């Protein structure tokens, strides 16, 4: 992407990501509605618990998306076409390899995950079928992380949109088929998602082949370039920090789910419904955060401190405005969506009472999501790692302090966690700006 940084060009890059990202929470909404309209609160809560477990395990390797975006963008900014292609192959090899390892280790990982979470016999029974089915898609899921990150790093957001839409539409269709037609319950939701991930891998490889010439890329890259020591050292160093950062944030959301589970099936199910609101806002606002990743990575690769500052300002304007807009929409029109997602009266009433907490998250969370994008694009893994650890520790302490307040305390702690993340990352921003300015000034 070499066009001038303007609001028009930022939005042109962001809108395909936003459109594609809306289909991600749409899958969660459909899954929630498919299970919720069975009227079985235990099944709905079981999907929530199972989703938390899968997110904890799979998104531990989210660096395959985030690290790929920043490093690919920097290679693109430096006009290093061979390194751009090498990044794709490294990411695919790492994703498939780690996915196969997860599949082989599930016999130990699944029991451990359920031992750590407070579910209970009924919830565990519903969640175990979902989790086991999702592990069938582990290699494809992690490989698709890498393809997505590579496309976003290049600024090929329309290609990423096609990949996202294909995967999520297949997911929705199969989930409806398996649950409503075949009566497979939570296991059907997991199986539909796994099948969609394998479909997405095939489509993703075809899309990536358009930009690399398909298998011809293997002939252009010697083993020495593909697995060069310096490149691999940097890959693992950046990804290790991002992995720790991701684990810290996953533990935060796992703690939140577990806090709801402690308070019973109805609370956990209501929290699952409300988290769909948070997911919609987060995934759509990620359009601007992902754009920041690409633009800032390319600015650093080309050595332009001015382009980086402009990218931060323009993506920040869009992100903050969208966060406030989502908060107002959820506040004003959230209740009908709650009723749409579940027919259980107790779950509806609990979710409606807690709606103001979920509604305010987009406005408070926007700075944290944007700063994530800035530091991912800059491949400042250490700052991401340290900020996430600090924010998670502060969140856990807040939740423990607010436990006497029950579910209100659970949600207040979650809302404050976004503020902690923004403050912690914001403290590293001046240093990032100085380092890029100094690099430009160096002879």
Coordinates of C-alpha atoms in Angstrom, one line a residue:
X1 CA 0.0 0.0 0.0
X2 CA 1.7 3.2 -1.2
X3 CA -1.2 5.6 -1.3
X4 CA -1.1 8.9 0.7
X5 CA -2.3 8.7 4.2
X6 CA -5.7 10.5 4.2
X7 CA -9.0 9.8 6.0
X8 CA -10.3 8.5 2.7
X9 CA -7.4 6.0 2.2
X10 CA -7.6 4.9 5.9
X11 CA -11.3 4.2 5.6
X12 CA -10.8 2.5 2.2
X13 CA -8.4 0.1 3.9
X14 CA -10.5 -0.3 7.0
X15 CA -14.0 -1.0 5.7
X16 CA -13.3 -4.5 4.2
X17 CA -11.8 -5.5 7.6
X18 CA -14.8 -4.0 9.4
X19 CA -17.2 -5.9 7.1
X20 CA -15.3 -9.1 7.4
X21 CA -15.0 -8.7 11.2
X22 CA -18.8 -8.2 11.6
X23 CA -19.2 -11.8 10.4
X24 CA -17.1 -13.0 13.3
X25 CA -19.4 -11.9 16.1
X26 CA -22.3 -12.8 13.7
X27 CA -21.2 -16.4 14.1
X28 CA -21.3 -16.0 17.9
X29 CA -24.7 -14.4 17.6
X30 CA -26.0 -17.2 15.5
X31 CA -24.5 -19.8 17.7
X32 CA -26.0 -18.2 20.8
X33 CA -29.4 -17.9 19.1
X34 CA -29.4 -21.4 17.7
X35 CA -28.7 -22.8 21.2
X36 CA -30.7 -20.1 23.0
X37 CA -33.9 -20.9 21.1
X38 CA -33.8 -24.5 22.4
X39 CA -34.6 -22.9 25.8
X40 CA -31.9 -24.9 27.5
X41 CA -29.8 -22.5 29.7
X42 CA -27.3 -25.3 30.5
X43 CA -26.6 -25.9 26.8
X44 CA -26.1 -22.1 26.2
X45 CA -23.9 -21.8 29.2
X46 CA -22.0 -24.9 28.0
X47 CA -21.2 -23.3 24.7
X48 CA -20.0 -20.2 26.6
X49 CA -17.7 -22.3 28.7
X50 CA -16.5 -24.3 25.7
X51 CA -15.8 -21.2 23.7
X52 CA -13.8 -19.8 26.6
X53 CA -11.7 -23.0 26.7
X54 CA -11.1 -23.0 23.0
X55 CA -10.2 -19.3 23.0
X56 CA -7.8 -19.8 25.8
X57 CA -6.0 -22.6 24.0
X58 CA -6.2 -21.6 20.4
X59 CA -5.7 -17.8 20.9
X60 CA -2.6 -18.6 22.9
X61 CA -1.1 -18.8 19.4
X62 CA -2.7 -15.6 18.2
X63 CA 0.8 -14.3 17.6
X64 CA 0.5 -16.2 14.3
X65 CA -1.9 -13.4 13.2
X66 CA -0.5 -10.4 15.1
X67 CA 3.2 -11.0 14.7
X68 CA 2.7 -11.9 11.0
X69 CA 0.9 -8.6 10.3
X70 CA 3.6 -6.4 11.8
X71 CA 6.6 -8.2 10.3
X72 CA 5.0 -8.5 6.9
X73 CA 4.1 -4.9 6.9
X74 CA 7.6 -3.8 7.8
X75 CA 9.0 -6.1 5.0
X76 CA 6.5 -4.5 2.6
X77 CA 7.5 -1.0 3.7
X78 CA 11.1 -1.9 3.1
X79 CA 10.3 -3.2 -0.4
X80 CA 11.7 -6.6 0.5
X81 CA 9.5 -8.9 -1.7
X82 CA 11.5 -12.1 -0.9
X83 CA 11.0 -11.5 2.9
X84 CA 7.3 -10.9 2.4
X85 CA 7.0 -14.3 0.7
X86 CA 9.2 -16.0 3.2
X87 CA 7.0 -14.7 6.0
X88 CA 4.0 -16.4 4.5
X89 CA 5.7 -19.8 4.3
X90 CA 7.2 -19.5 7.8
X91 CA 3.7 -18.6 9.2
X92 CA 2.0 -21.5 7.5
X93 CA 4.7 -24.0 8.6
X94 CA 4.4 -22.8 12.2
X95 CA 0.6 -22.7 12.2
X96 CA 0.1 -26.3 10.8
X97 CA 2.9 -27.7 13.1
X98 CA 1.5 -26.1 16.2
X99 CA -2.1 -27.1 15.3
X100 CA -1.0 -30.7 14.9
X101 CA 0.7 -30.6 18.3
X102 CA -2.6 -29.3 19.8
X103 CA -4.6 -32.0 18.2
X104 CA -2.2 -34.6 19.6
X105 CA -2.1 -33.1 23.1
X106 CA -5.9 -32.6 23.5
X107 CA -6.1 -35.8 25.6
X108 CA -4.3 -33.8 28.3
X109 CA -5.3 -30.3 27.5
X110 CA -9.1 -30.8 27.6
X111 CA -9.3 -32.4 31.1
X112 CA -6.9 -29.8 32.4
X113 CA -9.0 -26.9 31.1
X114 CA -12.2 -28.3 32.6
X115 CA -10.4 -28.8 35.9
X116 CA -9.4 -25.1 36.0
X117 CA -12.9 -23.8 35.3
X118 CA -15.9 -23.8 37.6
X119 CA -18.6 -25.4 35.5
X120 CA -20.3 -28.4 37.1
X121 CA -21.5 -31.7 35.7
X122 CA -24.3 -30.3 33.4
X123 CA -22.2 -27.5 32.0
X124 CA -19.1 -29.7 31.5
X125 CA -21.2 -32.3 29.6
X126 CA -22.4 -29.7 27.2
X127 CA -19.1 -28.0 26.8
X128 CA -17.0 -31.2 26.3
X129 CA -18.6 -32.1 23.0
X130 CA -18.1 -28.6 21.7
X131 CA -14.4 -28.5 22.7
X132 CA -13.6 -32.0 21.3
X133 CA -15.1 -31.1 18.0
X134 CA -13.2 -27.8 17.8
X135 CA -9.9 -29.6 18.2
X136 CA -10.5 -31.3 14.8
X137 CA -9.9 -27.9 13.2
X138 CA -6.8 -26.9 15.2
X139 CA -4.2 -27.2 12.3
X140 CA -6.5 -25.3 9.9
X141 CA -7.4 -22.7 12.5
X142 CA -3.8 -21.7 13.3
X143 CA -2.7 -21.8 9.6
X144 CA -5.6 -19.4 8.8
X145 CA -4.3 -17.1 11.6
X146 CA -1.1 -16.8 9.7
X147 CA -2.7 -16.2 6.3
X148 CA -4.9 -13.5 7.7
X149 CA -2.0 -11.8 9.4
X150 CA 0.0 -11.9 6.1
X151 CA -2.8 -10.4 4.0
X152 CA -3.4 -7.6 6.6
X153 CA 0.3 -6.8 6.7
X154 CA 0.2 -6.3 3.0
X155 CA -2.9 -4.1 3.3
X156 CA -4.8 -6.7 1.2
X157 CA -7.9 -6.1 3.2
X158 CA -10.4 -7.1 0.5
X159 CA -8.7 -10.5 0.1
X160 CA -8.9 -10.9 3.9
X161 CA -12.6 -10.0 3.7
X162 CA -13.3 -12.7 1.2
X163 CA -11.5 -15.3 3.4
X164 CA -13.4 -14.1 6.5
X165 CA -16.8 -14.2 4.9
X166 CA -16.3 -17.6 3.4
X167 CA -15.3 -19.1 6.7
X168 CA -18.0 -17.5 8.7
X169 CA -20.9 -18.1 6.3
X170 CA -19.9 -21.8 6.1
X171 CA -19.7 -21.8 9.9
X172 CA -23.2 -20.4 10.3
X173 CA -24.7 -22.7 7.7
X174 CA -23.2 -25.8 9.2
X175 CA -24.0 -24.8 12.8
X176 CA -27.7 -24.3 11.9
X177 CA -27.7 -27.6 10.0
X178 CA -26.0 -29.7 12.8
X179 CA -28.0 -28.2 15.7
X180 CA -31.5 -27.7 14.3
X181 CA -31.6 -30.4 11.7
X182 CA -29.5 -33.2 13.3
X183 CA -30.0 -32.2 16.9
X184 CA -26.3 -32.4 17.8
X185 CA -26.5 -29.6 20.3
X186 CA -23.2 -27.9 21.5
X187 CA -21.1 -30.6 19.7
X188 CA -22.8 -29.6 16.4
X189 CA -21.7 -26.0 16.9
X190 CA -18.1 -27.1 17.4
X191 CA -18.1 -29.4 14.5
X192 CA -19.5 -26.8 12.2
X193 CA -16.8 -24.4 13.2
X194 CA -14.0 -27.0 12.6
X195 CA -15.3 -27.8 9.1
X196 CA -15.5 -24.1 8.3
X197 CA -11.8 -23.6 9.4
X198 CA -10.6 -26.4 7.0
X199 CA -12.7 -24.7 4.2
X200 CA -11.0 -21.4 5.0
X201 CA -7.6 -22.9 4.8
X202 CA -8.2 -24.1 1.3
X203 CA -9.6 -20.8 0.2
X204 CA -6.8 -18.9 2.0
X205 CA -4.1 -20.8 0.2
X206 CA -5.8 -20.1 -3.1
X207 CA -5.9 -16.4 -2.3
X208 CA -2.3 -16.2 -1.1
X209 CA -1.3 -18.0 -4.3
X210 CA -2.6 -15.1 -6.4
X211 CA 0.1 -12.8 -4.8
X212 CA 3.0 -15.3 -4.8
X213 CA 2.5 -17.3 -8.0
X214 CA 1.4 -20.4 -6.1
X215 CA 4.0 -23.1 -5.6
X216 CA 6.5 -21.2 -7.7
X217 CA 7.3 -19.3 -4.5
X218 CA 9.1 -22.4 -3.2
X219 CA 11.5 -22.2 -6.1
X220 CA 12.3 -18.5 -5.5
X221 CA 13.2 -19.0 -1.9
X222 CA 16.2 -21.0 -0.9
X223 CA 16.2 -22.8 2.5
X224 CA 18.8 -20.3 3.7
X225 CA 16.5 -17.4 3.1
X226 CA 13.4 -19.1 4.4
X227 CA 14.9 -20.3 7.6
X228 CA 17.7 -17.6 8.0
X229 CA 18.9 -17.5 11.6
X230 CA 18.4 -13.8 12.1
X231 CA 14.9 -13.9 10.6
X232 CA 13.9 -16.9 12.7
X233 CA 15.4 -15.4 15.9
X234 CA 13.4 -12.2 15.4
X235 CA 10.2 -14.2 14.5
X236 CA 10.4 -16.2 17.8
X237 CA 11.4 -13.2 19.9
X238 CA 8.5 -11.0 18.8
X239 CA 6.1 -13.9 18.8
X240 CA 7.1 -15.1 22.3
X241 CA 6.3 -11.7 23.8
X242 CA 3.0 -11.5 21.9
X243 CA 2.2 -15.0 23.0
X244 CA 2.7 -14.0 26.7
X245 CA 0.6 -10.9 26.1
X246 CA -2.2 -13.0 24.5
X247 CA -2.1 -15.5 27.4
X248 CA -2.4 -12.8 29.9
X249 CA -5.5 -11.3 28.2
X250 CA -7.0 -14.7 27.6
X251 CA -6.6 -15.4 31.3
X252 CA -8.4 -12.2 32.0
X253 CA -11.5 -13.2 30.0
X254 CA -11.3 -16.8 31.3
X255 CA -11.4 -15.3 34.8
X256 CA -14.4 -13.3 33.8
X257 CA -16.2 -16.4 32.5
X258 CA -15.3 -18.3 35.6
X259 CA -16.6 -15.5 37.7
X260 CA -20.0 -15.8 36.0
X261 CA -19.9 -19.6 36.3
X262 CA -19.5 -19.3 40.1
X263 CA -22.7 -17.3 40.2
X264 CA -24.8 -20.0 38.4
X265 CA -26.1 -21.1 35.0
X266 CA -28.4 -18.1 34.5
X267 CA -25.6 -15.5 35.2
X268 CA -23.2 -17.4 32.9
X269 CA -25.7 -17.6 30.1
X270 CA -26.6 -13.9 30.5
X271 CA -23.0 -12.9 30.4
X272 CA -22.6 -15.0 27.2
X273 CA -25.5 -13.0 25.6
X274 CA -24.0 -9.7 26.6
X275 CA -20.5 -10.6 25.5
X276 CA -21.9 -10.8 22.0
X277 CA -22.4 -7.0 22.2
X278 CA -18.8 -6.5 23.3
X279 CA -17.6 -8.9 20.5
X280 CA -19.6 -7.0 17.8
X281 CA -18.0 -3.7 18.8
X282 CA -14.5 -5.1 19.3
X283 CA -14.4 -6.9 16.0
X284 CA -15.8 -3.9 14.0
X285 CA -13.4 -1.4 15.7
X286 CA -10.6 -3.9 14.9
X287 CA -11.0 -2.6 11.3
X288 CA -9.2 0.6 12.4
X289 CA -6.8 -1.2 14.7
X290 CA -5.7 -3.6 11.9
X291 CA -5.4 -0.7 9.6
X292 CA -3.1 0.9 12.2
X293 CA -1.0 -2.3 12.3
X294 CA -0.5 -2.3 8.6
X295 CA 0.1 1.4 8.2
X296 CA 2.4 1.8 11.1
X297 CA 4.4 -1.4 10.2
X298 CA 4.9 0.0 6.7
X299 CA 5.8 3.4 8.0
X300 CA 8.5 1.9 10.2
X301 CA 9.7 -0.3 7.4
X302 CA 10.2 2.7 5.2
X303 CA 11.7 4.8 8.0
X304 CA 9.0 7.5 8.0
X305 CA 8.2 8.8 11.5
X306 CA 5.8 11.4 10.0
X307 CA 3.7 8.7 8.4
X308 CA 3.5 6.8 11.6
X309 CA 2.3 9.8 13.6
X310 CA -0.3 10.5 10.9
X311 CA -1.5 6.9 10.9
X312 CA -1.9 7.0 14.7
X313 CA -3.9 10.2 14.5
X314 CA -6.2 9.2 11.6
X315 CA -7.0 5.7 12.8
X316 CA -7.5 7.1 16.3
X317 CA -10.1 9.6 15.1
X318 CA -12.1 6.8 13.5
X319 CA -11.7 4.3 16.3
X320 CA -12.8 6.6 19.1
X321 CA -15.8 8.0 17.2
X322 CA -16.9 4.5 16.4
X323 CA -16.5 3.4 20.0
X324 CA -18.8 6.1 21.3
X325 CA -21.3 5.4 18.5
X326 CA -21.5 1.7 19.4
X327 CA -22.0 2.6 23.1
X328 CA -24.9 4.8 22.3
X329 CA -26.5 2.2 20.0
X330 CA -26.2 -0.6 22.5
X331 CA -27.5 1.6 25.3
X332 CA -30.6 2.6 23.3
X333 CA -31.4 -0.6 21.4
X334 CA -29.9 -3.4 23.4
X335 CA -33.0 -4.9 25.0
X336 CA -34.6 -6.2 21.7
X337 CA -31.3 -7.9 20.7
X338 CA -31.2 -9.7 24.1
X339 CA -34.7 -11.0 23.5
X340 CA -33.7 -12.1 20.0
X341 CA -30.8 -14.2 21.3
X342 CA -32.6 -16.1 24.0
X343 CA -36.1 -17.2 25.0
X344 CA -35.2 -18.0 28.6
X345 CA -37.0 -15.4 30.8
X346 CA -34.4 -15.4 33.7
X347 CA -31.5 -15.1 31.3
X348 CA -33.3 -12.2 29.5
X349 CA -34.0 -10.4 32.8
X350 CA -30.4 -10.8 34.1
X351 CA -28.9 -9.6 30.8
X352 CA -31.2 -6.6 30.6
X353 CA -30.2 -5.5 34.1
X354 CA -26.5 -5.7 33.2
X355 CA -26.8 -4.1 29.7
X356 CA -25.4 -0.7 30.8
X357 CA -22.0 -2.3 31.6
X358 CA -21.8 -4.0 28.2
X359 CA -22.9 -0.9 26.4
X360 CA -20.1 1.3 27.9
X361 CA -17.3 -1.1 26.9
X362 CA -16.9 0.1 23.3
X363 CA -16.3 3.7 24.4
X364 CA -13.8 2.7 27.1
X365 CA -12.3 -0.1 25.1
X366 CA -11.6 1.8 21.9
X367 CA -8.2 3.3 23.1
X368 CA -7.0 -0.1 24.3
X369 CA -7.9 -1.8 21.0
X370 CA -6.2 1.0 18.9
X371 CA -3.0 1.0 21.0
X372 CA -2.9 -2.8 20.5
X373 CA -2.8 -2.2 16.8
X374 CA -0.2 0.5 17.1
X375 CA 2.3 -1.7 19.0
X376 CA 1.5 -4.8 17.0
X377 CA 2.3 -3.0 13.8
X378 CA 5.5 -1.7 15.4
X379 CA 6.4 -5.2 16.6
X380 CA 7.0 -3.9 20.1
X381 CA 6.3 -7.2 21.7
X382 CA 7.9 -6.3 25.0
X383 CA 5.6 -3.3 25.6
X384 CA 2.6 -5.4 24.6
X385 CA 3.7 -8.2 27.0
X386 CA 4.4 -5.9 30.0
X387 CA 1.2 -3.9 29.5
X388 CA -1.0 -7.0 29.3
X389 CA 0.6 -8.5 32.4
X390 CA 0.0 -5.3 34.4
X391 CA -3.5 -4.9 33.2
X392 CA -4.5 -8.5 33.9
X393 CA -3.0 -8.3 37.4
X394 CA -4.9 -5.1 38.1
X395 CA -8.1 -6.6 36.7
X396 CA -7.9 -9.7 38.9
X397 CA -7.2 -7.6 42.0
X398 CA -10.2 -5.4 41.2
X399 CA -12.5 -8.5 40.7
X400 CA -11.4 -10.0 44.0
X401 CA -12.0 -6.6 45.7
X402 CA -15.5 -6.3 44.2
X403 CA -16.7 -9.9 44.8
X404 CA -19.1 -8.8 47.6
X405 CA -21.0 -6.8 44.9
X406 CA -21.9 -10.1 43.0
X407 CA -22.4 -9.9 39.3
X408 CA -22.3 -6.1 39.3
X409 CA -18.7 -6.3 40.6
X410 CA -17.9 -8.9 37.9
X411 CA -18.9 -6.5 35.2
X412 CA -17.4 -3.4 36.8
X413 CA -14.0 -5.1 37.0
X414 CA -14.3 -6.1 33.3
X415 CA -15.1 -2.5 32.3
X416 CA -12.1 -1.2 34.3
X417 CA -9.8 -3.7 32.7
X418 CA -10.0 -1.9 29.4
X419 CA -9.0 1.3 31.1
X420 CA -6.1 -0.5 32.7
X421 CA -5.0 -1.8 29.3
X422 CA -5.1 1.6 27.7
X423 CA -3.2 3.3 30.5
X424 CA -0.5 0.6 30.6
X425 CA 0.1 0.7 26.8
X426 CA -0.2 4.4 26.6
X427 CA 2.7 4.7 29.0
X428 CA 5.0 3.1 26.3
X429 CA 3.8 5.3 23.4
X430 CA 6.2 8.3 23.9
X431 CA 9.1 5.9 23.9
X432 CA 7.9 4.3 20.6
X433 CA 7.6 7.7 19.0
X434 CA 11.0 8.8 20.1
X435 CA 12.6 5.5 18.9
X436 CA 11.2 5.9 15.4
X437 CA 12.2 9.6 15.2
X438 CA 15.8 8.7 16.3
X439 CA 16.0 5.9 13.7
X440 CA 15.0 8.3 11.0
X441 CA 17.6 10.8 12.1
X442 CA 20.4 8.3 12.3
X443 CA 22.9 8.4 9.3

